[in-house]
Short mmCIF file of C-alpha atoms in Angstrom, two decimals:
data_model
loop_
_atom_site.label_atom_id
_atom_site.label_comp_id
_atom_site.label_asym_id
_atom_site.label_seq_id
_atom_site.Cartn_x
_atom_site.Cartn_y
_atom_site.Cartn_z
CA MET S 193 -7.12 -18.30 43.36
CA PHE S 194 -5.84 -17.24 39.92
CA PHE S 195 -5.16 -13.63 40.92
CA THR S 196 -3.77 -14.58 44.32
CA TYR S 197 -1.25 -16.93 42.78
CA LEU S 198 -0.52 -14.41 40.03
CA ARG S 199 0.22 -11.62 42.49
CA ARG S 200 2.42 -13.87 44.62
CA GLU S 201 4.46 -15.16 41.70
CA LEU S 202 5.01 -11.69 40.25
CA ARG S 203 6.14 -10.39 43.65
CA ARG S 204 8.46 -13.38 44.09
CA ARG S 205 10.01 -12.88 40.65
CA ARG S 206 10.22 -9.09 40.58
CA LYS S 207 13.63 -8.91 38.88
CA ALA S 208 12.70 -11.24 36.04
CA ALA S 209 9.37 -9.45 35.57
CA LEU S 210 11.13 -6.08 35.52
CA VAL S 211 13.60 -7.28 32.87
CA VAL S 212 10.77 -8.45 30.60
CA ALA S 213 8.74 -5.27 31.19
CA SER S 214 11.78 -3.03 30.55
CA GLY S 215 12.51 -4.68 27.22
CA LEU S 216 8.93 -4.18 26.08
CA ALA S 217 8.93 -0.61 27.46
CA LEU S 218 11.94 0.41 25.36
CA GLY S 219 10.37 -0.95 22.19
CA ILE S 220 7.01 0.70 22.87
CA ALA S 221 8.64 4.02 23.83
CA LEU S 222 10.57 4.05 20.56
CA VAL S 223 7.37 3.41 18.61
CA ILE S 224 5.64 6.32 20.38
CA VAL S 225 8.52 8.74 19.77
CA VAL S 226 8.92 7.76 16.11
CA ASN S 227 5.16 8.02 15.47
CA SER S 228 4.98 11.37 17.26
CA VAL S 229 7.96 12.79 15.39
CA SER S 230 6.54 11.47 12.12
CA SER S 231 3.23 13.20 12.94
CA GLY S 232 5.14 16.38 13.73
CA MET S 233 6.91 16.11 10.38
CA GLY S 234 3.54 15.85 8.67
CA GLN S 235 2.27 18.94 10.48
CA ALA S 236 5.47 20.82 9.59
CA GLN S 237 5.04 19.92 5.93
CA ASP S 238 1.41 21.01 6.09
CA LYS S 239 2.53 24.37 7.45
CA VAL S 240 4.98 24.73 4.59
CA LEU S 241 2.33 23.84 2.02
CA GLN S 242 -0.25 26.13 3.65
CA SER S 243 2.21 28.99 3.27
CA LEU S 244 2.05 28.39 -0.47
CA TYR S 245 -1.66 27.95 -1.02
CA GLY S 246 -4.85 29.11 0.60
CA LEU S 247 -6.59 26.98 3.18
CA GLY S 248 -9.29 24.96 1.49
CA THR S 249 -7.49 25.02 -1.85
CA ASP S 250 -7.09 21.55 -3.32
CA MET S 251 -5.49 22.49 -6.62
CA THR S 252 -4.75 25.40 -8.94
CA VAL S 253 -5.10 25.90 -12.67
CA THR S 254 -2.52 27.98 -14.53
CA LYS S 255 -1.10 28.37 -18.01
CA ALA S 256 2.63 28.27 -18.54
CA ALA S 257 4.13 31.31 -20.24
CA ASP S 258 5.40 30.77 -23.77
CA PRO S 259 9.19 30.43 -23.91
CA GLN S 260 10.83 33.53 -25.33
CA GLU S 261 13.86 33.50 -27.53
CA GLU S 262 16.95 35.35 -26.45
CA GLY S 263 16.53 39.06 -27.01
CA GLN S 264 12.74 38.92 -27.21
CA ALA S 265 12.07 39.35 -23.51
CA GLN S 266 10.39 42.64 -22.78
CA ARG S 267 12.22 44.82 -20.34
CA PRO S 268 10.51 47.43 -18.20
CA ARG S 269 10.66 50.89 -19.76
CA PHE S 270 10.47 54.05 -17.70
CA ARG S 271 9.92 57.55 -19.00
CA PHE S 272 10.44 60.79 -17.10
CA ASP S 273 9.32 64.22 -18.27
CA ALA S 274 11.84 67.02 -18.47
CA GLN S 275 11.53 69.60 -15.72
CA ASP S 276 12.01 73.28 -16.56
CA SER S 277 11.75 74.61 -13.03
CA GLY S 278 14.58 75.82 -10.90
CA SER S 279 14.01 73.24 -8.22
CA ASP S 280 15.02 69.64 -8.44
CA GLU S 281 11.72 67.80 -8.09
CA GLU S 282 11.47 64.09 -7.33
CA GLN S 283 9.99 61.98 -10.09
CA SER S 284 8.70 58.44 -10.02
CA SER S 285 7.32 55.90 -12.46
CA ASP S 286 5.63 52.53 -11.90
CA ARG S 287 5.72 49.54 -14.16
CA VAL S 288 2.99 46.97 -13.37
CA MET S 289 3.57 43.56 -14.92
CA VAL S 290 1.73 40.26 -14.84
CA GLN S 291 3.97 37.78 -13.09
CA GLY S 292 4.61 34.10 -13.29
CA PHE S 293 2.19 32.74 -15.89
CA GLU S 294 0.29 33.42 -19.05
CA THR S 295 -3.06 35.06 -18.40
CA LEU S 296 -6.32 33.14 -18.71
CA ALA S 297 -9.71 34.57 -19.65
CA SER S 298 -11.96 35.18 -16.65
CA SER S 299 -14.54 32.92 -18.32
CA THR S 300 -12.15 30.02 -17.69
CA VAL S 301 -12.92 30.33 -13.97
CA ALA S 302 -16.59 29.49 -14.60
CA LYS S 303 -15.59 26.71 -16.96
CA VAL S 304 -13.35 25.15 -14.31
CA GLY S 305 -16.06 25.54 -11.69
CA SER S 306 -18.51 23.58 -13.87
CA GLN S 307 -16.29 20.48 -14.06
CA ASP S 308 -17.37 17.31 -12.28
CA GLY S 309 -16.01 17.12 -8.75
CA VAL S 310 -15.34 20.85 -8.41
CA SER S 311 -17.02 22.54 -5.45
CA ASN S 312 -15.81 26.08 -6.10
CA ALA S 313 -13.32 27.97 -8.28
CA VAL S 314 -11.92 31.47 -7.82
CA GLY S 315 -9.62 33.52 -10.03
CA GLY S 316 -6.68 35.69 -9.02
CA LEU S 317 -4.15 37.92 -10.77
CA SER S 318 -0.49 37.98 -9.77
CA LEU S 319 1.37 41.23 -10.44
CA GLN S 320 4.84 42.57 -9.93
CA VAL S 321 5.29 46.32 -9.52
CA VAL S 322 8.66 47.93 -10.25
CA LYS S 323 8.83 51.50 -9.00
CA VAL S 324 11.66 53.83 -9.96
CA SER S 325 11.80 57.08 -8.04
CA GLY S 326 14.39 59.80 -7.58
CA GLN S 327 15.48 63.15 -8.92
CA PHE S 328 17.72 64.81 -11.42
CA THR S 329 20.15 67.41 -10.11
CA ARG S 330 20.93 70.29 -12.42
CA GLY S 331 24.62 70.99 -12.93
CA GLN S 332 26.21 74.42 -12.31
CA PHE S 333 27.78 76.34 -15.18
CA GLN S 334 31.24 77.66 -14.40
CA GLN S 335 32.56 80.69 -16.33
CA GLY S 336 35.90 80.63 -18.13
CA GLY S 337 39.24 80.55 -16.48
CA GLY S 338 41.40 77.73 -15.39
CA GLY S 339 39.74 74.94 -13.52
CA GLY S 340 40.56 74.54 -9.86
CA GLY S 341 43.21 72.11 -8.90
CA GLY S 342 45.00 72.50 -12.20
CA GLN S 343 42.01 71.23 -14.19
CA PRO S 344 41.48 72.88 -17.58
CA SER S 345 38.38 74.86 -18.30
CA GLY S 346 35.79 74.00 -20.91
CA PRO S 347 36.50 74.06 -24.65
CA GLY S 348 37.92 77.40 -25.78
CA GLY S 349 38.25 78.47 -22.17
CA GLU S 350 34.63 79.66 -22.12
CA GLY S 351 33.49 77.60 -19.10
CA ARG S 352 31.94 74.24 -18.26
CA VAL S 353 29.10 72.55 -16.35
CA GLU S 354 30.01 71.00 -13.00
CA GLY S 355 28.00 68.76 -10.71
CA GLY S 356 24.53 67.52 -11.51
CA GLY S 357 23.38 64.00 -12.27
CA ALA S 358 20.63 61.64 -11.23
CA ASP S 359 19.87 59.64 -8.09
CA PHE S 360 17.12 57.05 -8.49
CA ASP S 361 15.98 54.13 -6.34
CA VAL S 362 14.34 50.95 -7.65
CA ASN S 363 11.70 49.26 -5.48
CA SER S 364 10.01 46.02 -6.46
CA TYR S 365 7.05 44.43 -4.67
CA SER S 366 4.28 41.96 -5.38
CA VAL S 367 0.57 42.69 -5.64
CA PHE S 368 -2.17 40.10 -5.86
CA GLY S 369 -5.65 40.75 -7.17
CA THR S 370 -8.10 38.65 -5.19
CA ASP S 371 -11.79 37.96 -5.74
CA VAL S 372 -13.34 39.69 -2.74
CA THR S 373 -16.70 37.99 -3.35
CA GLU S 374 -15.16 34.59 -2.46
CA PRO S 375 -13.24 35.20 0.79
CA GLU S 376 -13.15 31.52 1.75
CA LEU S 377 -10.84 30.54 -1.12
CA GLY S 378 -7.50 31.90 -2.26
CA PRO S 379 -4.06 32.81 -0.84
CA LEU S 380 -5.31 35.39 1.64
CA THR S 381 -7.09 32.64 3.59
CA SER S 382 -3.72 31.34 4.83
CA SER S 383 -3.15 34.65 6.65
CA LYS S 384 -4.88 36.10 9.68
CA ILE S 385 -6.05 39.70 9.83
CA THR S 386 -4.24 41.05 12.90
CA SER S 387 -5.14 44.70 12.41
CA GLY S 388 -8.06 46.37 10.68
CA ARG S 389 -10.30 44.20 8.53
CA THR S 390 -10.40 42.21 5.34
CA PHE S 391 -12.31 42.98 2.14
CA THR S 392 -16.08 43.02 1.97
CA SER S 393 -18.03 41.54 -0.92
CA ALA S 394 -19.13 45.05 -1.93
CA GLU S 395 -15.53 46.23 -2.51
CA THR S 396 -15.14 44.55 -5.90
CA ASN S 397 -13.66 47.70 -7.45
CA ALA S 398 -12.79 49.75 -4.38
CA LYS S 399 -9.41 51.43 -3.94
CA VAL S 400 -8.50 49.51 -0.80
CA VAL S 401 -5.57 47.27 0.07
CA VAL S 402 -4.62 44.65 2.65
CA ALA S 403 -0.89 44.63 3.42
CA ASP S 404 1.26 41.73 4.53
CA ALA S 405 2.55 42.26 8.08
CA SER S 406 6.24 42.01 7.16
CA TYR S 407 5.88 44.41 4.27
CA ALA S 408 3.83 46.82 6.39
CA LYS S 409 6.54 46.80 9.05
CA GLU S 410 9.25 47.40 6.48
CA LYS S 411 7.39 50.32 4.90
CA LYS S 412 5.94 51.58 8.22
CA LEU S 413 2.37 51.12 7.01
CA ALA S 414 -0.64 51.12 9.34
CA VAL S 415 -4.38 50.89 8.91
CA GLY S 416 -5.60 54.18 7.46
CA ASP S 417 -2.40 54.94 5.54
CA THR S 418 -2.34 55.13 1.76
CA VAL S 419 -0.30 53.23 -0.79
CA THR S 420 0.24 54.61 -4.29
CA ILE S 421 0.41 52.19 -7.20
CA LYS S 422 0.72 53.66 -10.66
CA ASP S 423 -0.57 57.07 -9.46
CA VAL S 424 -3.62 55.47 -7.83
CA LYS S 425 -3.96 55.84 -4.08
CA TYR S 426 -5.23 52.86 -2.09
CA GLU S 427 -6.28 52.98 1.54
CA VAL S 428 -4.79 50.33 3.84
CA ILE S 429 -7.78 48.66 5.52
CA GLY S 430 -6.04 45.68 7.11
CA ILE S 431 -2.75 43.99 8.03
CA ALA S 432 -2.50 40.26 7.33
CA THR S 433 -0.08 37.99 9.18
CA PRO S 434 0.69 34.60 7.59
CA GLU S 435 -0.11 31.73 9.95
CA SER S 436 2.85 29.78 8.59
CA GLY S 437 5.74 30.40 6.25
CA ASP S 438 5.74 33.67 4.38
CA ALA S 439 3.02 35.68 2.67
CA ALA S 440 1.76 35.03 -0.84
CA ALA S 441 2.15 38.71 -1.76
CA ASN S 442 3.15 42.04 -0.26
CA LEU S 443 -0.17 43.70 -1.05
CA TYR S 444 -3.68 42.41 -1.82
CA ILE S 445 -6.19 44.45 -3.79
CA PRO S 446 -9.57 43.68 -5.39
CA LEU S 447 -9.27 41.68 -8.61
CA LYS S 448 -10.87 44.36 -10.83
CA GLN S 449 -8.38 46.94 -9.59
CA ALA S 450 -5.48 44.60 -10.36
CA GLN S 451 -6.84 44.01 -13.86
CA THR S 452 -7.11 47.77 -14.43
CA LEU S 453 -3.59 48.53 -13.20
CA SER S 454 -2.02 45.91 -15.46
CA ASP S 455 -4.26 46.50 -18.49
CA SER S 456 -5.47 42.90 -18.14
CA ALA S 457 -9.22 43.32 -18.33
CA ASP S 458 -11.08 40.07 -17.65
CA LYS S 459 -7.82 38.18 -17.17
CA VAL S 460 -6.47 36.00 -14.37
CA THR S 461 -3.22 34.12 -13.82
CA THR S 462 -4.36 31.61 -11.23
CA ILE S 463 -7.58 29.70 -10.60
CA TYR S 464 -7.96 28.27 -7.10
CA VAL S 465 -10.05 25.09 -7.02
CA LYS S 466 -11.79 23.33 -4.16
CA ALA S 467 -12.92 19.75 -4.79
CA THR S 468 -16.18 18.30 -3.49
CA ASP S 469 -14.32 15.22 -2.23
CA SER S 470 -10.69 15.36 -1.10
CA GLN S 471 -10.33 11.68 -2.02
CA GLN S 472 -11.10 12.40 -5.68
CA ILE S 473 -8.51 15.13 -6.30
CA ASP S 474 -6.59 13.11 -8.88
CA ALA S 475 -9.78 12.40 -10.83
CA VAL S 476 -10.75 16.10 -10.76
CA LYS S 477 -7.27 17.04 -11.93
CA SER S 478 -7.55 14.69 -14.90
CA GLU S 479 -11.03 16.03 -15.71
CA ILE S 480 -9.82 19.64 -15.82
CA GLN S 481 -6.73 18.83 -17.89
CA LYS S 482 -8.88 16.87 -20.34
CA ASN S 483 -11.57 19.51 -20.85
CA ILE S 484 -9.51 22.71 -20.61
CA SER S 485 -6.55 22.40 -22.92
CA GLY S 486 -3.33 24.30 -22.46
CA THR S 487 -3.60 24.55 -18.69
CA THR S 488 -1.51 23.08 -15.93
CA VAL S 489 -3.24 21.66 -12.85
CA THR S 490 -1.13 21.52 -9.70
CA THR S 491 -2.16 19.76 -6.50
CA SER S 492 -0.65 19.87 -3.04
CA ALA S 493 0.80 16.41 -3.66
CA ASP S 494 2.66 17.78 -6.69
CA LEU S 495 4.12 20.61 -4.63
CA ALA S 496 5.09 18.32 -1.77
CA ASP S 497 7.52 16.62 -4.14
CA THR S 498 9.36 19.93 -4.62
CA VAL S 499 9.98 20.47 -0.89
CA SER S 500 13.57 19.62 -0.01
CA GLY S 501 16.04 20.47 2.69
CA SER S 502 16.45 19.10 6.21
CA LEU S 503 12.66 18.89 6.68
CA SER S 504 12.30 16.55 3.73
CA THR S 505 15.35 14.49 4.77
CA ALA S 506 14.17 14.16 8.36
CA SER S 507 10.68 13.26 7.19
CA ASP S 508 12.06 10.50 4.97
CA LEU S 509 14.12 9.16 7.86
CA ALA S 510 11.12 9.22 10.21
CA THR S 511 8.81 7.48 7.76
CA SER S 512 11.24 4.88 6.46
CA VAL S 513 14.30 4.28 8.63
CA GLY S 514 12.54 5.28 11.87
CA LYS S 515 9.54 3.02 11.36
CA TRP S 516 11.62 0.07 10.25
CA LEU S 517 13.88 0.59 13.26
CA SER S 518 10.80 0.61 15.50
CA ILE S 519 9.56 -2.63 13.97
CA VAL S 520 12.95 -4.33 14.39
CA VAL S 521 13.35 -3.16 18.01
CA LEU S 522 9.77 -4.12 18.84
CA ALA S 523 10.17 -7.56 17.27
CA ALA S 524 13.40 -8.05 19.20
CA ALA S 525 11.67 -6.97 22.43
CA PHE S 526 8.84 -9.44 21.83
CA LEU S 527 11.29 -12.22 21.07
CA VAL S 528 13.42 -11.52 24.15
CA ALA S 529 10.31 -11.34 26.33
CA GLY S 530 9.12 -14.68 24.95
CA LEU S 531 12.49 -16.34 25.45
CA LEU S 532 12.82 -15.00 28.99
CA THR S 533 9.32 -16.22 29.84
CA SER S 534 10.08 -19.63 28.33
CA SER S 535 13.35 -19.75 30.26
CA ALA S 536 11.50 -18.86 33.47
CA VAL S 537 9.11 -21.77 32.85
CA SER S 538 12.10 -24.09 32.50
CA ARG S 539 13.30 -23.01 35.91
CA ARG S 540 9.83 -23.70 37.35
CA VAL S 541 9.57 -27.30 36.15
CA ARG S 542 9.31 -28.63 39.67
CA GLU S 543 6.67 -26.06 40.60
CA PHE S 544 4.41 -26.70 37.60
CA GLY S 545 4.95 -30.47 37.79
CA THR S 546 3.88 -30.41 41.41
CA LEU S 547 0.80 -28.29 40.58
CA LYS S 548 -0.17 -30.82 37.92
CA ALA S 549 0.33 -33.63 40.40
CA LEU S 550 -2.05 -31.78 42.74
CA GLY S 551 -4.73 -31.66 40.05
CA TRP S 552 -4.00 -28.59 37.92
CA ARG S 553 -4.71 -29.24 34.28
CA SER S 554 -2.42 -28.14 31.47
CA GLY S 555 -4.87 -25.41 30.43
CA ARG S 556 -4.88 -23.91 33.90
CA VAL S 557 -1.08 -23.89 34.06
CA THR S 558 -0.95 -22.30 30.61
CA ARG S 559 -3.44 -19.60 31.64
CA GLN S 560 -1.35 -18.87 34.71
CA VAL S 561 1.81 -18.38 32.63
CA VAL S 562 -0.02 -16.28 30.02
CA GLY S 563 -1.60 -14.18 32.77
CA GLU S 564 1.79 -13.42 34.27
CA ALA S 565 3.18 -12.52 30.82
CA VAL S 566 0.24 -10.23 30.04
CA VAL S 567 0.72 -8.39 33.33
CA ASN S 568 4.40 -7.98 32.49
CA GLY S 569 3.35 -6.65 29.10
CA LEU S 570 0.94 -4.13 30.64
CA VAL S 571 3.60 -2.96 33.08
CA GLY S 572 6.01 -2.63 30.16
CA GLY S 573 3.34 -0.74 28.23
CA ALA S 574 2.83 1.71 31.09
CA LEU S 575 6.57 2.27 31.37
CA GLY S 576 6.87 2.57 27.58
CA ILE S 577 4.06 5.13 27.37
CA ALA S 578 5.70 7.16 30.14
CA LEU S 579 9.10 7.04 28.41
CA GLY S 580 7.51 7.82 25.04
CA LEU S 581 5.65 10.83 26.43
CA VAL S 582 8.86 12.12 28.00
CA GLY S 583 10.72 11.68 24.72
CA ALA S 584 7.98 13.46 22.75
CA TYR S 585 7.90 16.27 25.34
CA VAL S 586 11.68 16.73 25.06
CA VAL S 587 11.46 16.97 21.25
CA THR S 588 8.64 19.51 21.50
CA ALA S 589 10.42 21.51 24.23
CA ILE S 590 13.66 21.67 22.27
CA SER S 591 11.75 22.40 19.03
CA PRO S 592 14.64 21.74 16.65
CA THR S 593 14.44 23.95 13.58
CA LEU S 594 14.25 22.27 10.19
CA GLN S 595 14.63 23.99 6.85
CA ALA S 596 12.36 23.53 3.86
CA GLU S 597 13.62 24.66 0.47
CA LEU S 598 10.83 25.58 -1.90
CA GLY S 599 10.61 26.31 -5.58
CA GLY S 600 14.13 25.31 -6.47
CA GLY S 601 15.34 23.82 -9.69
CA GLY S 602 15.38 26.96 -11.78
CA GLY S 603 11.73 26.94 -12.78
CA THR S 604 8.44 27.99 -11.39
CA THR S 605 6.71 25.49 -9.19
CA GLY S 606 3.32 27.02 -8.91
CA PRO S 607 1.19 30.06 -9.47
CA GLY S 608 2.98 33.31 -9.29
CA GLY S 609 6.31 31.71 -9.89
CA GLY S 610 6.88 30.32 -6.47
CA GLY S 611 4.51 27.66 -5.27
CA PHE S 612 1.24 25.84 -5.56
CA GLY S 613 -1.89 27.86 -5.26
CA GLY S 614 -0.79 30.93 -3.46
CA GLY S 615 2.49 31.93 -4.91
CA PRO S 616 1.71 35.33 -6.38
CA GLY S 617 4.76 37.49 -6.33
CA ARG S 618 7.20 34.70 -5.64
CA GLN S 619 10.25 34.12 -7.74
CA ALA S 620 11.38 30.83 -9.21
CA ALA S 621 14.59 30.87 -7.19
CA ALA S 622 14.75 28.55 -4.22
CA ARG S 623 13.54 29.97 -0.93
CA THR S 624 14.12 28.59 2.53
CA LEU S 625 11.59 28.43 5.34
CA ASP S 626 12.48 27.58 8.93
CA VAL S 627 9.97 25.25 10.59
CA ALA S 628 10.01 24.29 14.28
CA LEU S 629 9.53 20.55 14.81
CA THR S 630 7.06 19.29 17.39
CA ALA S 631 6.14 15.74 18.43
CA PRO S 632 2.42 15.63 19.20
CA VAL S 633 1.17 12.41 20.83
CA SER S 634 -2.30 11.44 19.67
CA VAL S 635 -4.86 9.19 21.32
CA THR S 636 -4.31 6.76 18.44
CA THR S 637 -0.63 6.50 19.34
CA ILE S 638 -1.48 5.75 22.97
CA ALA S 639 -4.01 3.12 21.88
CA LEU S 640 -1.34 1.60 19.64
CA ALA S 641 1.05 1.44 22.60
CA VAL S 642 -1.54 -0.36 24.76
CA ALA S 643 -2.22 -2.81 21.94
CA LEU S 644 1.50 -3.46 21.56
CA ALA S 645 1.83 -4.03 25.31
CA VAL S 646 -0.96 -6.61 25.32
CA THR S 647 0.44 -8.22 22.15
CA GLY S 648 3.90 -8.41 23.71
CA GLY S 649 2.45 -10.10 26.77
CA LEU S 650 0.52 -12.58 24.66
CA VAL S 651 3.58 -13.37 22.55
CA ALA S 652 5.68 -13.96 25.66
CA GLY S 653 2.85 -15.97 27.23
CA ALA S 654 2.54 -18.08 24.11
CA PHE S 655 6.19 -19.11 24.40
CA GLY S 656 5.93 -19.90 28.10
CA GLY S 657 2.47 -21.45 27.90
CA TRP S 658 3.52 -23.81 25.15
CA ARG S 659 6.49 -24.88 27.27
CA ALA S 660 4.39 -25.25 30.43
CA SER S 661 1.71 -27.32 28.68
CA ARG S 662 4.35 -29.95 27.82
CA LEU S 663 5.38 -30.51 31.43
CA ARG S 664 4.42 -33.77 33.20
CA PRO S 665 4.21 -34.53 36.92
CA ALA S 666 7.05 -37.03 36.45
CA ASP S 667 9.34 -34.14 35.48
CA ALA S 668 8.88 -32.63 38.91
CA LEU S 669 9.79 -35.90 40.63
CA ARG S 670 13.07 -36.09 38.71
CA ARG S 671 14.04 -32.65 40.08
CA VAL S 672 13.43 -33.63 43.73
CA GLU S 673 16.76 -34.06 45.46
#
């Protein structure tokens, strides 16, 4: 009887039911889209952060470089030997410098790893290589006589040297020394080997290198080629493609080789730390700072505060304005649905009064009204989920590009001078990454939509049920013409 009457009444009042369901659908659809976009923002920010630190890295330990007074900064010096041959030979010189931070003793890695809450710790050395290469061209001595074009000859008319000079090119690139015995931690873990292979644990001091894909393309490097750093030839064994953002360094070599090239024996610039419990990162950070003086501990949360640009702005809008807008619209939809249901009950005074006169109790009438409202809510929920999925699909299909500015503000924001954890070779100047926005819809979001639909129906039913429970059979008799 309940369902028969329910089906008949909903069919008879299709327009009113559709209005109530549509209002709830719009509110629920907005909630789905906002939650999906917010989730997409979170994934986009994770991609940005993963481009700055290795997967699995919870924090890094570094030591800030001592400020240098004006005029005390060491500049790269290059020296070229004089050539006494008739040919103009090309000469080159490399300057390998530790970049970004003050070096730490390798023993600090073990000390960090022994702190409470630390699962693993790995050291790395960030280097910058400046290569100057070119050639000197010997000038030609011209015998006496007037210079061509009305130009005078050399002093005393004995002749002069014409032509000659120097043509040199400066090339700068970043190199990162990684601990090959701990491949699961460090900046190289945020890249995927797309050609060749990665390091093996036996190559602790081998002359091998893994090149970043962009750098390899620029320099036309392939697996099997050689790269020369400070007169040492390294074989390219792999090409690494960053899974998001840009690479931590142009070239990766074993840590011992990096220490040898830079005359930094048993030194590191960055210590990558993995915590035993991701919920205790702040406590681990405090523990390290307390027991290892002079160091700076940076977490992903610290770096997230330095991300700006349209990604950060859109994320703030999605998490604050968007969610508040969803709440307001949803509350308005619930209120309108309740008022419409209550108004519909007012128009059915004669019907409900007659049903009570025939023996229906107030509870049964209330259940009937609530049942109709819940069905309207479920229909609105189905429509809202459909609209929300369409909206999320449109956002994902369009994939609007957002920009994330990293490492701005004139100072270094992380290891290597460019970001938390994996920034070897990065400069302190702001960099911009383009991130495509998606709007993934999770099962949790769908469950939330269903819960909102049922809640909306119950809210609307509560309004109408309360009104219906107050009706008396006498009210119906007054409406009989």
